[in-house]
Short mmCIF file of C-alpha atoms in Angstrom, two decimals:
data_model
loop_
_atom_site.label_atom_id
_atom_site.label_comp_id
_atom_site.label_asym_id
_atom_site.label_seq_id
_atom_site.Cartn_x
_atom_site.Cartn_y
_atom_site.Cartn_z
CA UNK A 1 17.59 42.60 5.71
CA UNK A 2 18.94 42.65 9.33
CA UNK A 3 18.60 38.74 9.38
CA UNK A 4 18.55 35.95 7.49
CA UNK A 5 18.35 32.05 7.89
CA UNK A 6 21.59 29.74 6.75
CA UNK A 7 20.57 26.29 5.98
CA UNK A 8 23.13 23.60 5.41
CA UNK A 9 22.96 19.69 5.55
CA UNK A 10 24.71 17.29 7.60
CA UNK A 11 26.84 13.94 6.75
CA UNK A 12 23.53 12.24 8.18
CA UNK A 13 21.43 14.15 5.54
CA UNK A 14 19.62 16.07 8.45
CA UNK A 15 19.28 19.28 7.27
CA UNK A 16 19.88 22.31 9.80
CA UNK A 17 19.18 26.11 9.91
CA UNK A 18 21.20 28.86 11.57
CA UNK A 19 19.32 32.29 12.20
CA UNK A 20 21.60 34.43 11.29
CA UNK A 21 21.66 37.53 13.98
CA UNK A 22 22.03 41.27 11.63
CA UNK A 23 23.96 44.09 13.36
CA UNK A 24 21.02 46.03 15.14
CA UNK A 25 20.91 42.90 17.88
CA UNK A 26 24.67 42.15 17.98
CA UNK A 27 25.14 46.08 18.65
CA UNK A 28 22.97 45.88 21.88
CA UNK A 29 24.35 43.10 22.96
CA UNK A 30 27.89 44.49 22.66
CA UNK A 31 26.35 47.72 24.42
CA UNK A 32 25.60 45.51 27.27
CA UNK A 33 28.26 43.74 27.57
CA UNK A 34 30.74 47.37 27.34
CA UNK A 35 28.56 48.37 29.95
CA UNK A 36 29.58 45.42 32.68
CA UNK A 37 33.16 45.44 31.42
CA UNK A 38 33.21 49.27 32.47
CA UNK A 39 31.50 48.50 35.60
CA UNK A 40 33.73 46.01 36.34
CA UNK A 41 36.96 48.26 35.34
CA UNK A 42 35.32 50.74 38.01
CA UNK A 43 35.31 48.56 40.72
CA UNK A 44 38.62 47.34 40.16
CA UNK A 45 39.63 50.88 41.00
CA UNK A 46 39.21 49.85 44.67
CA UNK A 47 42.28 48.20 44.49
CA UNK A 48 45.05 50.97 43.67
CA UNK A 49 44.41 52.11 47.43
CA UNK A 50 46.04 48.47 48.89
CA UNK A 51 49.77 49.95 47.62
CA UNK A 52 52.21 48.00 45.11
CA UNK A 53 50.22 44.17 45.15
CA UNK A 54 46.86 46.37 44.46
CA UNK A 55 48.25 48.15 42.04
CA UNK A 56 49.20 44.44 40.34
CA UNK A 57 45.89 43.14 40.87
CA UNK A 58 44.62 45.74 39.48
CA UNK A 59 46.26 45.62 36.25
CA UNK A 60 45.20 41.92 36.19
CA UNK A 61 41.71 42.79 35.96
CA UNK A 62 42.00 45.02 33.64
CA UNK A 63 43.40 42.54 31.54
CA UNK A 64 41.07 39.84 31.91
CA UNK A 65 38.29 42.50 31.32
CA UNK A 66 39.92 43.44 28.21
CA UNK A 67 41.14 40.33 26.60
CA UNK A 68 39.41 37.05 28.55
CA UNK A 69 35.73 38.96 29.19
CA UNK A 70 34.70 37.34 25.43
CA UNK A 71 36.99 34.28 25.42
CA UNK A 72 35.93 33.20 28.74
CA UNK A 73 32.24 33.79 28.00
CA UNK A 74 32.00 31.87 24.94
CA UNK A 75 33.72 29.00 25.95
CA UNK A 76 31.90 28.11 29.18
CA UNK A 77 28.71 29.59 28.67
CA UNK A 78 27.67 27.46 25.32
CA UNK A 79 29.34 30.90 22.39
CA UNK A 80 27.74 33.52 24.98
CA UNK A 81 28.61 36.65 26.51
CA UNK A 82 26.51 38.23 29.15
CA UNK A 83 25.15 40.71 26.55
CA UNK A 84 24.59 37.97 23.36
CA UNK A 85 22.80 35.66 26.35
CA UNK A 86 20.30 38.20 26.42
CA UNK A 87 19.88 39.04 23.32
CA UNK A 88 19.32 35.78 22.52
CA UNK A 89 22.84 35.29 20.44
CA UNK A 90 25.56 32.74 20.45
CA UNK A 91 28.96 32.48 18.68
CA UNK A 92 28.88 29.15 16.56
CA UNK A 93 31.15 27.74 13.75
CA UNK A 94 30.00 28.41 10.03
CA UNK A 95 29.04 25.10 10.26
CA UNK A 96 27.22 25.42 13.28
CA UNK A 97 29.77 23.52 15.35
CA UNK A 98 30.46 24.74 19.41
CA UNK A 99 33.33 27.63 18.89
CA UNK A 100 36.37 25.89 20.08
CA UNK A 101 39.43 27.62 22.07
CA UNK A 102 41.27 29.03 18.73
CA UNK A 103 38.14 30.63 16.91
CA UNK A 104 37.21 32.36 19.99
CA UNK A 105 40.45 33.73 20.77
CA UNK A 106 41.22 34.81 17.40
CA UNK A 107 37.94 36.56 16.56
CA UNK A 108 38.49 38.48 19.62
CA UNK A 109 41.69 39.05 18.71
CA UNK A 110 41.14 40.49 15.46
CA UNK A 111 37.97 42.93 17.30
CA UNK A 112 40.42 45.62 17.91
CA UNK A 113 40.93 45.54 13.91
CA UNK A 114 36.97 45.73 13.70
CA UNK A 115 37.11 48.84 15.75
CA UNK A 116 38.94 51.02 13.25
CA UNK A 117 39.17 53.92 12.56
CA UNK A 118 36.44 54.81 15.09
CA UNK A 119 33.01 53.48 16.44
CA UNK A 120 33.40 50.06 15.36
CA UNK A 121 33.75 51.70 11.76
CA UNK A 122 35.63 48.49 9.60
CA UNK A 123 33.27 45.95 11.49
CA UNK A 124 30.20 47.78 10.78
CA UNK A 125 31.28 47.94 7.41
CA UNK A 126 32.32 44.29 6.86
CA UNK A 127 28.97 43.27 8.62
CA UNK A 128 26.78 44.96 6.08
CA UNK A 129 28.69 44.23 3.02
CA UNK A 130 28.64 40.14 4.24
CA UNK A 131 25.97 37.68 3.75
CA UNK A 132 26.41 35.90 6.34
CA UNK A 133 26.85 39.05 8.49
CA UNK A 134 30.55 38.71 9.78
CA UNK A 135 32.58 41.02 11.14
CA UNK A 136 36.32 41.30 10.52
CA UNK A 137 37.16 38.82 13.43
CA UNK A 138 34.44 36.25 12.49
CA UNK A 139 35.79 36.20 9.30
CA UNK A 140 39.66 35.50 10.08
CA UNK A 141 38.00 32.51 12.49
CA UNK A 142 35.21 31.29 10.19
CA UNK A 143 32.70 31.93 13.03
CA UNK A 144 29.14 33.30 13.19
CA UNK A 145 26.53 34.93 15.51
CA UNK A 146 23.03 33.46 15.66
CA UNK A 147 19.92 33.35 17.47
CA UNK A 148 19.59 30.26 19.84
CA UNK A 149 17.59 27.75 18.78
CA UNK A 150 14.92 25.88 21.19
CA UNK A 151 16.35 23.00 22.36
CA UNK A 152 15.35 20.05 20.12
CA UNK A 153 12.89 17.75 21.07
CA UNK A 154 14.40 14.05 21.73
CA UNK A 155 14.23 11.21 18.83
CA UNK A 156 11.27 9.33 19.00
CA UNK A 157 10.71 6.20 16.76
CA UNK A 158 8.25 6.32 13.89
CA UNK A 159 5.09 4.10 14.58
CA UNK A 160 4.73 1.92 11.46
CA UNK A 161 5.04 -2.33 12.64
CA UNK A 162 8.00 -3.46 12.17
CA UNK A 163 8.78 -5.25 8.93
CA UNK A 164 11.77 -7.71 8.23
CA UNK A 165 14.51 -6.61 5.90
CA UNK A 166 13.69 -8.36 2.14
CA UNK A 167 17.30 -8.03 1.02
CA UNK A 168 21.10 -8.77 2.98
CA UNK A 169 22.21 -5.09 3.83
CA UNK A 170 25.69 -4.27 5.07
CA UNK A 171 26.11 -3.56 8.58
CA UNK A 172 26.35 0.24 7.48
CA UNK A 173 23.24 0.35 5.65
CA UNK A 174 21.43 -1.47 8.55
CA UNK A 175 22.77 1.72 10.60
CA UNK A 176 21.55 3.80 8.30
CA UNK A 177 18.51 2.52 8.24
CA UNK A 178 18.17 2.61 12.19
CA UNK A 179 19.39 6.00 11.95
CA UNK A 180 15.87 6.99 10.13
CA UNK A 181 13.81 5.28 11.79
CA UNK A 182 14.68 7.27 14.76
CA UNK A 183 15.18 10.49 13.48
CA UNK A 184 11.86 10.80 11.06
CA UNK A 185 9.88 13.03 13.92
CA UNK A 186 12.67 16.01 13.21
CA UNK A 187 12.91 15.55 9.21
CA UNK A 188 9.77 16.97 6.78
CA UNK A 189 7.12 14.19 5.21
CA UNK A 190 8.92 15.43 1.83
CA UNK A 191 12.62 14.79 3.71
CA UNK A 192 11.85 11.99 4.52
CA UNK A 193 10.21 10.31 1.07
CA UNK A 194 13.60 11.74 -0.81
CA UNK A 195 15.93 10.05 1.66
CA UNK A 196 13.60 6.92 1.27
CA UNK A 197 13.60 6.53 -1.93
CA UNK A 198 17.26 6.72 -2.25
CA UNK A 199 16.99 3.33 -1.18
CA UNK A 200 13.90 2.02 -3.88
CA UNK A 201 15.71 -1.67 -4.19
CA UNK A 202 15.56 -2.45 -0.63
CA UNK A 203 12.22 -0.99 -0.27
CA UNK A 204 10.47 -1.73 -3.69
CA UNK A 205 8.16 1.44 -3.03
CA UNK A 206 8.38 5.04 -4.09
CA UNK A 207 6.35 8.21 -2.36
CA UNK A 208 5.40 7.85 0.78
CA UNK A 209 4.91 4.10 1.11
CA UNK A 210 8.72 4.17 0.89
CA UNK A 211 9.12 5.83 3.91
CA UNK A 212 6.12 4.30 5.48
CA UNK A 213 8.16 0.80 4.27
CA UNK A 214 11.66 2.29 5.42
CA UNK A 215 10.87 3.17 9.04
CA UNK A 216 8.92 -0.36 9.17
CA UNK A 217 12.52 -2.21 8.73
CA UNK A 218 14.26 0.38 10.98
CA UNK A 219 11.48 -0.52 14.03
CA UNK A 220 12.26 -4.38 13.07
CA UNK A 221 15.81 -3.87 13.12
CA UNK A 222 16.28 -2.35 16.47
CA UNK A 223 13.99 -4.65 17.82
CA UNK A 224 10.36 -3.25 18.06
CA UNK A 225 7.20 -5.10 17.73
#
């Protein structure tokens, strides 16, 4: 297997999936992106001819190419490098949370571990030997790489009438309750009759008249006719 799909579930019982990219796509894309970092490195060659400050500048480039090409990248351009962007890959959180400032940095950091002895030979190695497919680096920083996902489509309430709550709820519950109503388009037909029945009492349905009934009180609490 040179991918695989992660599925894990979110405090508002939305359950997610992260394509999980294999090493035969992250390998181009860090082709690419070795490729523009030695183009760049070439170019910056310009600059030993303008004496001592070119010299300096020159050295400054080769730093940022070396250390702030990936950190850079994957902060401002949503976990991508030029070479992941077209590949199709980002850099996410296990969790599939944005890579902040310190998981990005450190996985980067720990790359030049990945790179021993030679040819990428310990990050090869921890890729194929990990489920998840993380190298070295993604390990220390509990990131990922993935295939970006389509952007979702926006939350769209269900259709049923609106139907008046039966029972007090607590302000919470009432959110809750809101909070599927809303959200049913993204979740499955069986998602969404295992989350409704959760709530039976309030309901007094099972199957899928308990969702039907659910949503009904969510478009009557926030108002719909």
């Amino acid at each position: 297997m040179l991918d695989t799909l992660q599925t894990f579930e979110t405090p508002e019982g939305v359950e997610l999936g992260l394509k999980l990219a294999g090493p035969a796509p992250r390998a181009i894309a860090w082709s690419i992106d070795f490729v523009l970092k030695l183009v760049l490195l070439v170019m910056s060659l310009v600059l030993l001819g303008l004496g001592g400050v070119g010299s300096a500048a020159q050295a400054i480039v080769y730093f940022a190419v070396l250390w702030l090409y990936n950190v850079l990248f994957e902060m401002f351009t949503n976990g991508a490098t030029p070479g992941k962007k077209l590949m199709g890959l980002r850099v996410v959180n296990t969790n599939g949370t944005p890579v902040g400032w310190g998981g990005s940095v450190l996985r980067n950091l720990v790359r030049f571990v990945d790179m021993l002895p030679v040819l990428y030979g310990f990050g090869i190695l921890a890729t194929l030997l990990n489920q998840r497919f993380q190298r070295l680096g993604d390990i220390a920083a509990n990131t990922v790489v993935v295939y970006q996902s389509p952007p979702s489509p926006p939350a769209t309430a269900t259709s049923e009438a609106a139907e008046p709550l039966r029972v007090p709820l607590s302000v919470a519950d009432q959110r809750w309750i809101l909070a599927y109503s809303e959200r049913g388009s993204r979740l499955s037909k069986e998602r969404l009759v295992e989350l409704a029945e959760v709530l039976e009492p309030v309901t007094g349905k099972r199957g899928e008249e308990a969702a039907d009934r659910l949503s009904a009180h969510g478009n009557w609490l926030a108002g719909r006719s």
